[in-house]
XYZ file of C-alpha atoms in Angstrom:
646
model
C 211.584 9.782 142.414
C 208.112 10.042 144.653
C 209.840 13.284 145.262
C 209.616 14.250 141.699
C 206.397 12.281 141.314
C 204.420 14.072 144.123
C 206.245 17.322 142.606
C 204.344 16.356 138.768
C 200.915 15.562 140.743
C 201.236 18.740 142.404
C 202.013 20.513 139.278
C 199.202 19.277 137.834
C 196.333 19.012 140.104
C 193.607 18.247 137.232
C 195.559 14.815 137.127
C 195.807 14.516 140.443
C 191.852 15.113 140.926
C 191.354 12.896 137.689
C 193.215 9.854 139.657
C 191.539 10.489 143.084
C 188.061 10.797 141.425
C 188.419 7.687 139.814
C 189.779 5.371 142.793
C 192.467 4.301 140.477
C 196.335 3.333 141.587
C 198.457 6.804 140.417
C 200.432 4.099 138.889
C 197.557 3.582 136.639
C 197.720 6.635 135.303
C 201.817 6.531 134.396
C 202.401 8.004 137.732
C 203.005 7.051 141.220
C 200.745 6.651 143.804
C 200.359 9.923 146.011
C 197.929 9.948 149.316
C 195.831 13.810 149.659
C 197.147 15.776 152.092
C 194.341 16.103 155.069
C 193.012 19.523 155.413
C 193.692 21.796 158.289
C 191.290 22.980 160.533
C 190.805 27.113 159.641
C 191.002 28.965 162.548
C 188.554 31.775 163.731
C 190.532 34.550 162.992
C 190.724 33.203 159.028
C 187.383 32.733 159.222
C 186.633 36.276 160.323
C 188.936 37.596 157.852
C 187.745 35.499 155.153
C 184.106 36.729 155.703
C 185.415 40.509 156.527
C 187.469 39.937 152.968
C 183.955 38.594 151.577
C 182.335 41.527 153.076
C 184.646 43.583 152.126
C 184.352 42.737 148.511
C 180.656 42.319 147.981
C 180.876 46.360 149.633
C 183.042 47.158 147.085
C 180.681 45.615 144.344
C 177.846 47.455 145.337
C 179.392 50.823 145.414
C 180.864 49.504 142.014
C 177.605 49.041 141.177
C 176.264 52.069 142.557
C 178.420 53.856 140.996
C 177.823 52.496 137.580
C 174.181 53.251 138.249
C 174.829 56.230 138.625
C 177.081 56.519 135.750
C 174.442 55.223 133.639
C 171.627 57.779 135.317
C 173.791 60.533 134.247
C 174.322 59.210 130.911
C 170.703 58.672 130.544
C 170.180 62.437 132.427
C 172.962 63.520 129.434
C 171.061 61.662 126.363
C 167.773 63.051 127.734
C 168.830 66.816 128.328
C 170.139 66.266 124.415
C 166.814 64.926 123.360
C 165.057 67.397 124.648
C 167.937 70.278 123.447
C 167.515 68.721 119.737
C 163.302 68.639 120.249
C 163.478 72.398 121.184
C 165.831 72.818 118.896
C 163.772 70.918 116.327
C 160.504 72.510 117.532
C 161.628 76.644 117.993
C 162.718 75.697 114.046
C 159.500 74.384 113.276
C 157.507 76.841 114.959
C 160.036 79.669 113.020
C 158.704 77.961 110.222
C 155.305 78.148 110.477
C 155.599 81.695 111.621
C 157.941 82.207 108.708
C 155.094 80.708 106.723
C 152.104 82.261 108.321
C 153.977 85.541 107.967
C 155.014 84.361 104.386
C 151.068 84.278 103.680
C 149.711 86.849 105.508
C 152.222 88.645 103.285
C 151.204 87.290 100.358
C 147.326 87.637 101.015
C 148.097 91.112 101.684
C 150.005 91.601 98.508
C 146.976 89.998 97.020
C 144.738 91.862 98.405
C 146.638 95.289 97.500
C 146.825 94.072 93.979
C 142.825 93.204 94.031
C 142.218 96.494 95.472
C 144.212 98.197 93.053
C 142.758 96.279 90.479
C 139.179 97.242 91.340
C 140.643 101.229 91.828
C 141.814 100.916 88.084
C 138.232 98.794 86.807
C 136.432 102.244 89.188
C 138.428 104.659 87.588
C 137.594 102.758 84.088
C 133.628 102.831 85.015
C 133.797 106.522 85.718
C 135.656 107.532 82.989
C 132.345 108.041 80.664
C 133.091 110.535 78.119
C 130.230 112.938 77.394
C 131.340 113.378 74.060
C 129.358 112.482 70.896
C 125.618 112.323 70.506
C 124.061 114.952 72.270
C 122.514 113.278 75.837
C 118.660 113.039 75.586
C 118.663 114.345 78.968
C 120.448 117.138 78.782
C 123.904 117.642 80.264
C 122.954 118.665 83.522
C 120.087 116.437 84.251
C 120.758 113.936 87.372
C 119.029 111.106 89.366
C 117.230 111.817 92.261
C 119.006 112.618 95.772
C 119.464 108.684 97.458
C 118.955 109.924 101.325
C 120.469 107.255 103.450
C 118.371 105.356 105.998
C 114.964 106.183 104.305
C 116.036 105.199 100.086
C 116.010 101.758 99.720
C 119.359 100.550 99.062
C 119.796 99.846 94.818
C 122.401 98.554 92.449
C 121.264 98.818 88.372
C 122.606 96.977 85.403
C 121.930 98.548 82.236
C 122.476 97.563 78.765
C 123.804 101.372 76.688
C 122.826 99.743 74.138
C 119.206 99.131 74.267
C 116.409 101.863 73.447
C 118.071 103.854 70.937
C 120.722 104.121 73.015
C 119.025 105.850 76.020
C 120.613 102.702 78.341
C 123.754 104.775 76.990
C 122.363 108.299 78.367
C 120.951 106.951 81.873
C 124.167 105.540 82.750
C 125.732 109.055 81.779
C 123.137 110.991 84.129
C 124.379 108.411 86.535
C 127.874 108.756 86.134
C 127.182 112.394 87.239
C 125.264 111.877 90.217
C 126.642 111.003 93.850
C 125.952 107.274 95.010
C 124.289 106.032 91.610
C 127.626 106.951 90.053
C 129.386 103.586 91.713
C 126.609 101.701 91.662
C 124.748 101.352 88.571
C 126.710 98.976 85.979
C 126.806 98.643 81.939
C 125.669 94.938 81.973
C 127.371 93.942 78.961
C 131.096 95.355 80.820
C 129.851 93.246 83.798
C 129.662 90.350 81.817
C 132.649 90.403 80.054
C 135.023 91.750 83.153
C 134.629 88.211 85.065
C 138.683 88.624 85.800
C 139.952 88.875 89.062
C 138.951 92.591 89.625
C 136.899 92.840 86.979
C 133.514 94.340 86.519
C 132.078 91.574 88.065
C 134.345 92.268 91.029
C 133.242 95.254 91.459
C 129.785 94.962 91.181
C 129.838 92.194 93.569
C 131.333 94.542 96.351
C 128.470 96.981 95.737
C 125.857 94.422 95.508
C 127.135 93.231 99.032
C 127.462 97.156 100.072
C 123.838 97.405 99.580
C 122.622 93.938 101.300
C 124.307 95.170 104.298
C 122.746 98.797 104.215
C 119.406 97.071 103.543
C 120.187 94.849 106.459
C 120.339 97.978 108.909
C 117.255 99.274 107.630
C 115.222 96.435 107.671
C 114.498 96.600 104.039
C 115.072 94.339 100.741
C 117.538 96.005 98.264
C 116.754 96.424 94.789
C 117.914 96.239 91.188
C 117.174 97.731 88.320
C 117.999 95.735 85.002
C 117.863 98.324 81.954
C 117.073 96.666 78.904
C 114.784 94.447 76.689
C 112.551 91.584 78.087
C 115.332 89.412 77.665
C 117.506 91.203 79.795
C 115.668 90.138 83.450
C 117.018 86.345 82.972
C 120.883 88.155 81.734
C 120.337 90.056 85.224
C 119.578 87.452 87.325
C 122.502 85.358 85.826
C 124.972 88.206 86.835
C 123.285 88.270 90.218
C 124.102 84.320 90.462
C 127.736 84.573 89.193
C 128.243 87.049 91.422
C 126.982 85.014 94.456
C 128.970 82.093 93.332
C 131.045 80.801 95.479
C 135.089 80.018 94.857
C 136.982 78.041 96.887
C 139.932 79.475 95.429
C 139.031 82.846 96.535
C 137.594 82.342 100.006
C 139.964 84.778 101.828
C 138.393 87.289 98.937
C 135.166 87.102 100.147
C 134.183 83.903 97.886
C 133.643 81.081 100.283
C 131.345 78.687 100.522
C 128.504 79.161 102.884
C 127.358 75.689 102.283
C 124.742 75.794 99.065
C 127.309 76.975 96.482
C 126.907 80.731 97.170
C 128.466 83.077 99.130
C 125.473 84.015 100.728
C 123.478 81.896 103.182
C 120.172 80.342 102.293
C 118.508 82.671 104.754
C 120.341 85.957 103.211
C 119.110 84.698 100.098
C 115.708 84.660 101.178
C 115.834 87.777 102.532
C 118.280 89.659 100.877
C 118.005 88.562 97.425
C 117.692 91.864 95.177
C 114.055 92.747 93.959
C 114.051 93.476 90.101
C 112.649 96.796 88.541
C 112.095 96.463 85.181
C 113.376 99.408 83.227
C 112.238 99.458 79.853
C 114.736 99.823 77.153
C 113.260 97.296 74.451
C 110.907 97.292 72.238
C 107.877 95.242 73.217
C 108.872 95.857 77.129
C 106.263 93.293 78.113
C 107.587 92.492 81.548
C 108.117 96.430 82.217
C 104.678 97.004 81.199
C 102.924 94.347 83.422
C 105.111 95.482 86.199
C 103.801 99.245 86.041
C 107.447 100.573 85.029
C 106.136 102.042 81.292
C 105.697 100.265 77.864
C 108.554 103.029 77.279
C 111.943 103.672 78.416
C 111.155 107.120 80.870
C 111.474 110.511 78.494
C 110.137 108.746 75.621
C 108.427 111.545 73.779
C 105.365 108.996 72.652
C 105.553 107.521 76.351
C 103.779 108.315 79.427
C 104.437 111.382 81.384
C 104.936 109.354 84.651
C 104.532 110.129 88.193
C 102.583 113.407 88.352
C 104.357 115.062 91.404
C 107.285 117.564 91.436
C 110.592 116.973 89.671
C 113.484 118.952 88.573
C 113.563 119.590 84.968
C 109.549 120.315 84.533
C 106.949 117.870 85.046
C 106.718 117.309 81.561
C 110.777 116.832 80.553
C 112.747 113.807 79.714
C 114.730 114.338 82.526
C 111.855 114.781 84.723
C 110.278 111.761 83.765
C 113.796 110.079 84.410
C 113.482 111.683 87.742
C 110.220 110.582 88.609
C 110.829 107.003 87.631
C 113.976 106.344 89.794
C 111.894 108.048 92.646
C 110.109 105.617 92.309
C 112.510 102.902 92.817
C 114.210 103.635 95.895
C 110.944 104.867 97.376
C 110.315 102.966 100.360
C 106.968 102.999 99.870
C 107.118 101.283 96.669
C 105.526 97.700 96.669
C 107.543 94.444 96.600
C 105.700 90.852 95.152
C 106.673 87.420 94.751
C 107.503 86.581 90.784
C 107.450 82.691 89.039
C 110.501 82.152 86.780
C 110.035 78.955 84.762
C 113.298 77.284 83.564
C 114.143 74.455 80.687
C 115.238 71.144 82.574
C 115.932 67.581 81.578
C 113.094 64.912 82.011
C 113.382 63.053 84.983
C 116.764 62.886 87.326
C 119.029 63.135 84.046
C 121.634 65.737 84.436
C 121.098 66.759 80.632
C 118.954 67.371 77.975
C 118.897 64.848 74.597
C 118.685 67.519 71.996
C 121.058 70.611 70.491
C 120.294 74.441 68.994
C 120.884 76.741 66.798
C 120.126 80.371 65.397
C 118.431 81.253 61.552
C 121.134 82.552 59.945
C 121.118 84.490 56.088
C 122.237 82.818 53.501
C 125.566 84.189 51.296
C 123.356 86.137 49.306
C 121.942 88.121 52.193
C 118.745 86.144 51.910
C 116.676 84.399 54.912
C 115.779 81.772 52.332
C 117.456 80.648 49.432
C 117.472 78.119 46.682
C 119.441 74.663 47.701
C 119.081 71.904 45.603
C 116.374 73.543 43.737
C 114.272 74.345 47.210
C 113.896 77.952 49.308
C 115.642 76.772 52.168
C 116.970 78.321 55.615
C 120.633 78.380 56.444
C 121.961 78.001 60.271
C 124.804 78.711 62.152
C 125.736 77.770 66.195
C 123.788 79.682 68.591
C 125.220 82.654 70.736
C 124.792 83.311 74.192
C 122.602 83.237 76.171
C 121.713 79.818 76.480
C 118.181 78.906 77.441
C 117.437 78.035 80.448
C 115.618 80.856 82.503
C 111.772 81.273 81.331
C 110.632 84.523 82.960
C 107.500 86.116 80.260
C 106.512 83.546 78.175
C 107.261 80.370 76.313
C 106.424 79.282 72.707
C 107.030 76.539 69.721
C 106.568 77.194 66.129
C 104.710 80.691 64.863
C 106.330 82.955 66.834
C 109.945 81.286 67.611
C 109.952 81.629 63.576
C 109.117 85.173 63.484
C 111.434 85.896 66.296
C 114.530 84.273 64.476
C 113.596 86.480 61.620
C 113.405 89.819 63.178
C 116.607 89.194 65.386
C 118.209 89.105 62.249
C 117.386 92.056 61.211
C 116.797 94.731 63.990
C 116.783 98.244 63.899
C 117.791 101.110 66.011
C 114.425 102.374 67.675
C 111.922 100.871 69.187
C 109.174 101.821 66.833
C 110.940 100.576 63.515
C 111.769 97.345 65.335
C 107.726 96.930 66.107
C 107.304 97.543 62.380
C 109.872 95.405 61.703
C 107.865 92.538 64.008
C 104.366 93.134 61.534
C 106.722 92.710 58.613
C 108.554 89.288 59.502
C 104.965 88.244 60.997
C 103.198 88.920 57.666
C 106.118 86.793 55.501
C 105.426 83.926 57.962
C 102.647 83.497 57.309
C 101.764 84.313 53.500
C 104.995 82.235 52.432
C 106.270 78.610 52.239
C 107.354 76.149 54.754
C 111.250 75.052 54.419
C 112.100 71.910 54.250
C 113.932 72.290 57.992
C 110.430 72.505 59.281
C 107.753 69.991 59.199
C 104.007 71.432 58.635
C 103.168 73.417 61.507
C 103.890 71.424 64.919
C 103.365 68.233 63.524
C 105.418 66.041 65.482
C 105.173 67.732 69.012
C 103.171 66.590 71.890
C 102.917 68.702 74.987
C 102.158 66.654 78.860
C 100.896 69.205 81.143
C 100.292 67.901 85.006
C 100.616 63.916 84.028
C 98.077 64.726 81.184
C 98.439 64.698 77.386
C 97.499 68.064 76.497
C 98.545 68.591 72.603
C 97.684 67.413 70.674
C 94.165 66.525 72.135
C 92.678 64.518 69.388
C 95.702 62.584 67.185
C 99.440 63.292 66.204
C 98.254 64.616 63.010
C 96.083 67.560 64.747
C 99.329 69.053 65.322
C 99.363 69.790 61.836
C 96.455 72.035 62.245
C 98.366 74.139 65.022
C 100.898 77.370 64.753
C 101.705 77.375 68.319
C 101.943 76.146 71.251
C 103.175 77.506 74.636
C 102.205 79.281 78.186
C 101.982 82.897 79.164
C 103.364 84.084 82.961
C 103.170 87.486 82.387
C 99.757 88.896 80.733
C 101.367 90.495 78.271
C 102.916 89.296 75.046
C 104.451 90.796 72.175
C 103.129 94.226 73.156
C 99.395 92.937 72.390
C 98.025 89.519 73.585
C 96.677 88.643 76.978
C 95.631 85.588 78.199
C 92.159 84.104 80.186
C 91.415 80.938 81.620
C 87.957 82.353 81.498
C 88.391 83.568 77.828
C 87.379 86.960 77.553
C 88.197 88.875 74.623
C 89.499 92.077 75.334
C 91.608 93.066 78.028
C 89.258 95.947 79.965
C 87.655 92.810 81.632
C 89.685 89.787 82.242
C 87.816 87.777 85.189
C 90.980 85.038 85.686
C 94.283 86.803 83.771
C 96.851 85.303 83.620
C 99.228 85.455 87.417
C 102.486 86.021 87.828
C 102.892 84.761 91.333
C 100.371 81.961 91.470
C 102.751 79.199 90.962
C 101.168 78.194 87.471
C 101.746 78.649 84.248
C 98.392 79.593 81.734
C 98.944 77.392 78.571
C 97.684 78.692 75.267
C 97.346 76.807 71.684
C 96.776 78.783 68.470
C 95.676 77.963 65.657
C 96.438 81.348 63.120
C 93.794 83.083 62.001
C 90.982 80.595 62.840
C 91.487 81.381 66.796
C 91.233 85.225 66.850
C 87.978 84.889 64.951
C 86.426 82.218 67.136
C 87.931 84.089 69.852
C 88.062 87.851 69.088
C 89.904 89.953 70.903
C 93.120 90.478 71.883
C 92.665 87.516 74.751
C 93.825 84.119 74.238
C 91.960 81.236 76.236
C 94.243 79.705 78.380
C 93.939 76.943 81.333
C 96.225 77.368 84.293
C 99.002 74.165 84.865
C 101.838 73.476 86.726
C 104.463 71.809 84.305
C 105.025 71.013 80.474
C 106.653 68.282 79.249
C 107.394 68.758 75.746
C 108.561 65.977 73.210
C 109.231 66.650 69.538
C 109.527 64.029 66.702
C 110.901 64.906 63.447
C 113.229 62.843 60.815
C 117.151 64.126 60.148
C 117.119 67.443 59.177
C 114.223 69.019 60.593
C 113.607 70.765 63.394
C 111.258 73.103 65.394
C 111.726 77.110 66.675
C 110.656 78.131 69.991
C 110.683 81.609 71.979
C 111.307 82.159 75.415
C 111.479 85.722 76.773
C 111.701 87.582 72.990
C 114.926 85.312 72.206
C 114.723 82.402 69.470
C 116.377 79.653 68.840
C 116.048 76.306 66.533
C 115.773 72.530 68.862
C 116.406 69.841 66.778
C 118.303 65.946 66.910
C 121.519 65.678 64.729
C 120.617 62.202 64.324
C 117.025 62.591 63.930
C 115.986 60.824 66.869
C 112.585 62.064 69.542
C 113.873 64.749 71.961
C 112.253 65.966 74.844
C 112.562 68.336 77.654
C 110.598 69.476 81.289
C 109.662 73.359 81.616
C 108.510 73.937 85.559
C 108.992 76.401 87.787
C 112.789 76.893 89.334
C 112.732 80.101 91.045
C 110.564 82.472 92.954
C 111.749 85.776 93.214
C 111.113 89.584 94.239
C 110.090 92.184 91.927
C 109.371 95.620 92.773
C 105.925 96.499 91.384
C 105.832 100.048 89.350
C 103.406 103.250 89.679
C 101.357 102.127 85.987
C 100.737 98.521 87.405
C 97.244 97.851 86.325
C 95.737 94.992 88.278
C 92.709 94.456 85.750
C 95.840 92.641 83.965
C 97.832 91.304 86.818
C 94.950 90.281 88.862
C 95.413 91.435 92.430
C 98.541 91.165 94.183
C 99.569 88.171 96.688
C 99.773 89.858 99.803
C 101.927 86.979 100.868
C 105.279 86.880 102.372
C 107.780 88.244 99.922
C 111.079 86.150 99.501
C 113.194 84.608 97.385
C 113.875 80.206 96.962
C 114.461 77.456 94.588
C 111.456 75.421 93.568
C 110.783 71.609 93.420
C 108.227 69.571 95.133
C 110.798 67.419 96.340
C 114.633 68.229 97.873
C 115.705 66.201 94.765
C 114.253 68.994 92.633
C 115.140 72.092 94.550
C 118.537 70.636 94.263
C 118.312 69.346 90.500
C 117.328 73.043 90.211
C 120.402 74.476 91.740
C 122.701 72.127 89.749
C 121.002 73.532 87.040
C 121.975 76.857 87.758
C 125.544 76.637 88.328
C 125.942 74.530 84.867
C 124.378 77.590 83.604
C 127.315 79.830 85.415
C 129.907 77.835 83.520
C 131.986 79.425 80.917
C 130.465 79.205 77.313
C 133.937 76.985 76.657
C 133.493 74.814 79.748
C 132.953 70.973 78.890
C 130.403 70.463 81.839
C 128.540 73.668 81.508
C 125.388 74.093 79.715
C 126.724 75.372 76.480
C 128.391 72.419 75.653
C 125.410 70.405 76.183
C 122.723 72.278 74.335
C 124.814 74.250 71.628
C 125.086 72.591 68.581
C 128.428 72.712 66.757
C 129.130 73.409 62.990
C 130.066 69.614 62.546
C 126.524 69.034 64.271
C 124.634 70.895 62.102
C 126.095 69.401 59.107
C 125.507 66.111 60.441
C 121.460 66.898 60.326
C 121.977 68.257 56.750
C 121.408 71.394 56.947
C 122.569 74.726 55.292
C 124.911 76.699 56.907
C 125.428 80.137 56.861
């Protein structure tokens, strides 16, 4: 039975360490009482073995664990070397790509580039194309423009509008359609205008006007431009100028990017590069031709001047001599250069707009100017076309003479001569007939601030019922007749202080009618030089007030009926290249200044309100932000005032 007993207790030596641990009989625990076993000594040799054994295994652990180690390096070596296989992988197929993409670009900006340059060829081959069909040319068929010599002719681009002059804008651009470098580079303005595509006209005039910045550059010279037309047409040239040097972002690999002031040419090229204007006159006062010394007359005009007197193909005497001679003249080196004021139409203040709308005199149904309504001889309007105002180069005027402009615009003639005619007759109707009821008496209701300073009326608002006009002169000619004086002299063989066109100031003038040419007789009006004009105009619903800027008219007026007012300074100072007939008795004598072009302002807030100004005045006619939008009236604004529309 112990036997068996021992035999359970050794079976189960948790119970038998149980019962030991707790001193307790083994019979206590349902079994039989069993005494340990004493230990036997280990010998050396067990002990040896045991720690050899020991030895053994803790060996064996450390090459196990050496080896894992080693395993897991390799693994690690393995996940690595597959990293990196997948990031070359990953990065050869990015850098195929970009390459793909770079190459996918360059191939497209190539294939935009071919189709720009073959869209200039075909807008080229357009240009030249010039039939010389029709009319016979005044000029003669074989008549050209002088020889341009490179290195010693100044460097010149033209813009011409066929249209003006009877046509003879038509006929130059012929003679230069024949002739070798002119050919490219001298432009119908109104094609220009209209071609504003993607290799357009405007395209292409903007390569040559960069063609001839860069051949001025090498000679050390300013290039030049020739605007062909009427006095309006300087401000229509130097808007194509600006659109052309406008930058797009969209078009920077073109040649459009942004130099950092809008343009695609720096402020410094500007300066120095910027195109000096010669007038060519193609109108019918030609004001700013004449008091540049380019002709009252377009060159070949048989009741013009004769021009340069030196030799010229053709006879001295010849239209196409006299053509000759006057382009000569132009690219002559020797030619003078001055500094011009150009006077612009700006918001009061910092606003970015102006608080009042325009129009144009239209005829009525009946073909009239004025017509019954309501049992009154009233006018009839309609929305104004382009341009819009803005740019002031001549001269500036409200009331008489904005009147007799919107007249005669309406009903112009094909030579110059009938047109002047044409100017006596609207002039005379004026001022023998009625006023409409769109106009209040005179310029009642319009106060002019010059310099900080109320300068009209000078007595009370109701003097500016006495009044006809009221405006400034730049230029010392106006309307092919009246000068200005801040001295007052009365006929222009002796004009002691005339009026400047590069003195920074504008010579303000009132009139009167009749009443001032008799207490001031002459041809002269009395003017007194001033730096700015703030004009505000008062007037109920309805009623309005026409001004003139440049030859062009237009109608201001509030569709509500509420006080409007505007800021006239000077924006721009510009180049002009002074002609052979300039008489300085009229122009006084020349700055002998620095020549250059730059925005005006007395402060950088100005110069930049300026340039803001400017590129609202790029913006398409249709453009929401441009100037159109803000100073053209609409049909639904014009009915809104009341009045009667065309």
């Amino acid at each position: 039975a112990m036997g068996n007993a021992g035999g359970c207790f050794a079976d189960d030596p948790t119970a038998l360490e149980a019962a030991a641990q707790a001193g307790r009989p083994a019979e206590e625990t349902g079994s039989e009482q069993v005494l340990p076993r004493p230990q036997q000594p280990q010998s050396q040799a067990s002990r040896v073995e045991e720690v050899e054994q020991t030895e053994q295994l803790r060996l064996e652990q450390e090459r196990r664990n050496a080896a894992e180690q080693e395993r897991l390096a390799a693994e690690r070596q393995r996940l690595q070397e597959e990293r990196e296989r997948e990031e070359a992988a990953a990065t050869a197929l990015a850098e195929k790509e970009a390459r793909d993409a770079l190459e996918a670009r360059d191939a497209a900006k190539a294939a935009k580039q071919e189709e720009l340059k073959r869209l200039l060829e075909e807008t080229r081959k357009q240009m030249l194309s010039v039939s010389e069909g029709g009319k016979k040319n005044r000029y003669g068929d074989q008549s050209s423009m002088p020889e341009w010599r490179e290195g010693v002719s100044v460097p010149t681009v033209g813009l011409v509008n066929p249209s003006s002059g009877g046509k003879a804008g038509n006929d130059i651009l012929k003679v230069c359609r024949r002739t070798p470098y002119y050919d490219t580079r001298f432009f119908d303005i109104l094609a220009v205008v209209k071609g504003q595509k993607r290799g357009g006209m405007m395209d292409l005039f903007r390569l040559e006007l960069q063609a001839v910045k860069e051949a001025a550059a090498k000679m050390g010279s300013r290039p030049r431009l020739v605007s062909g037309g009427g006095d309006g047409t300087a401000s229509f040239a130097l808007f194509i100028v600006f659109k052309a040097l406008q930058a797009n972002p969209d078009r920077a690999d073109e040649g459009l990017a942004d130099t950092g002031n809008g343009f695609i040419w720096t402020n410094d090229e500007m300066e120095t590069y910027f195109p000096a204007l010669a007038q060519l006159p193609l109108g019918s006062a030609n004001d700013l031709g004449n008091i540049l010394g380019w002709g009252q007359k377009y060159p070949g005009d048989a009741s013009g001047p004769q021009g340069i007197p030196i030799p010229c193909r053709g006879g001295p005497n010849s239209a196409s001599g006299a053509l000759h001679r006057w382009f000569s003249a132009v690219i002559d080196p020797k030619t003078r250069i001055s500094n011009f004021d150009c006077w612009g139409m700006m918001p009061e203040g910092d606003s970015d707009s102006c608080d009042f709308k325009i129009c144009e005199l239209a005829t009525h149904k009946n073909g009239n100017l004025v017509a019954k309504v309501d049992g009154k001889g009233q006018l009839a309007m309609q929305p104004a076309g382009l341009p819009v105002p803005f740019l002031i180069c001549l001269y500036f005027g409200l009331g008489l003479f904005g009147y007799v402009v919107s007249r005669f615009q309406l009903n112009r003639h094909e030579t110059p001569i009938a047109n002047r005619l044409e100017y006596v007759k609207q002039f005379r109707k004026v001022i023998l007939g009625s006023s409409p009821p769109q106009l209040q008496r005179r310029n009642e209701g319009l106060r002019v601030d010059c310099d900080g300073k109320r300068k009209f009326p000078t007595k009370d608002d109701k003097d500016a019922r006495n009044y006809r006009e009221v405006g400034f002169l730049n230029i010392n000619w106006m309307g092919h007749g009246l000068h200005g004086s801040s001295d007052g002299a009365c006929c222009r063989c002796a004009i002691p202080d005339p009026v400047r066109f590069d003195d920074g100031q504008m010579d303000f003038f009132v009139v009167k009618g009749v009443r001032t040419f008799v207490q001031n007789p002459g041809t002269v009006l009395r003017t007194s030089k001033q730096s700015d004009m703030h004009v505000t105009y008062t007037a109920p619903q309805g009623k309005g007030i026409f001004f003139q800027y440049d030859g062009e008219a237009r109608f201001a007026f509030h569709p509500d009926g509420k006080p409007f007012s505007f800021h006239i300074r000077r924006v721009i100072k510009m180049p002009v290249v002074i002609g052979p007939f300039v008489n300085q008795r009229l122009t006084g004598k020349l700055s002998d200044g620095p020549v250059k072009f730059e925005f005006c302002g007395d402060t950088p807030g100005q110069v930049d309100q300026v340039r803001k100004r400017i590129f609202k005045f790029l913006k398409a006619p249709d453009a929401p932000d441009g100037l159109a939008s803000e100073l053209l009236a609409t049909k639904e604004e014009l009915a809104k005032a009341g009045f009667p529309l065309a």
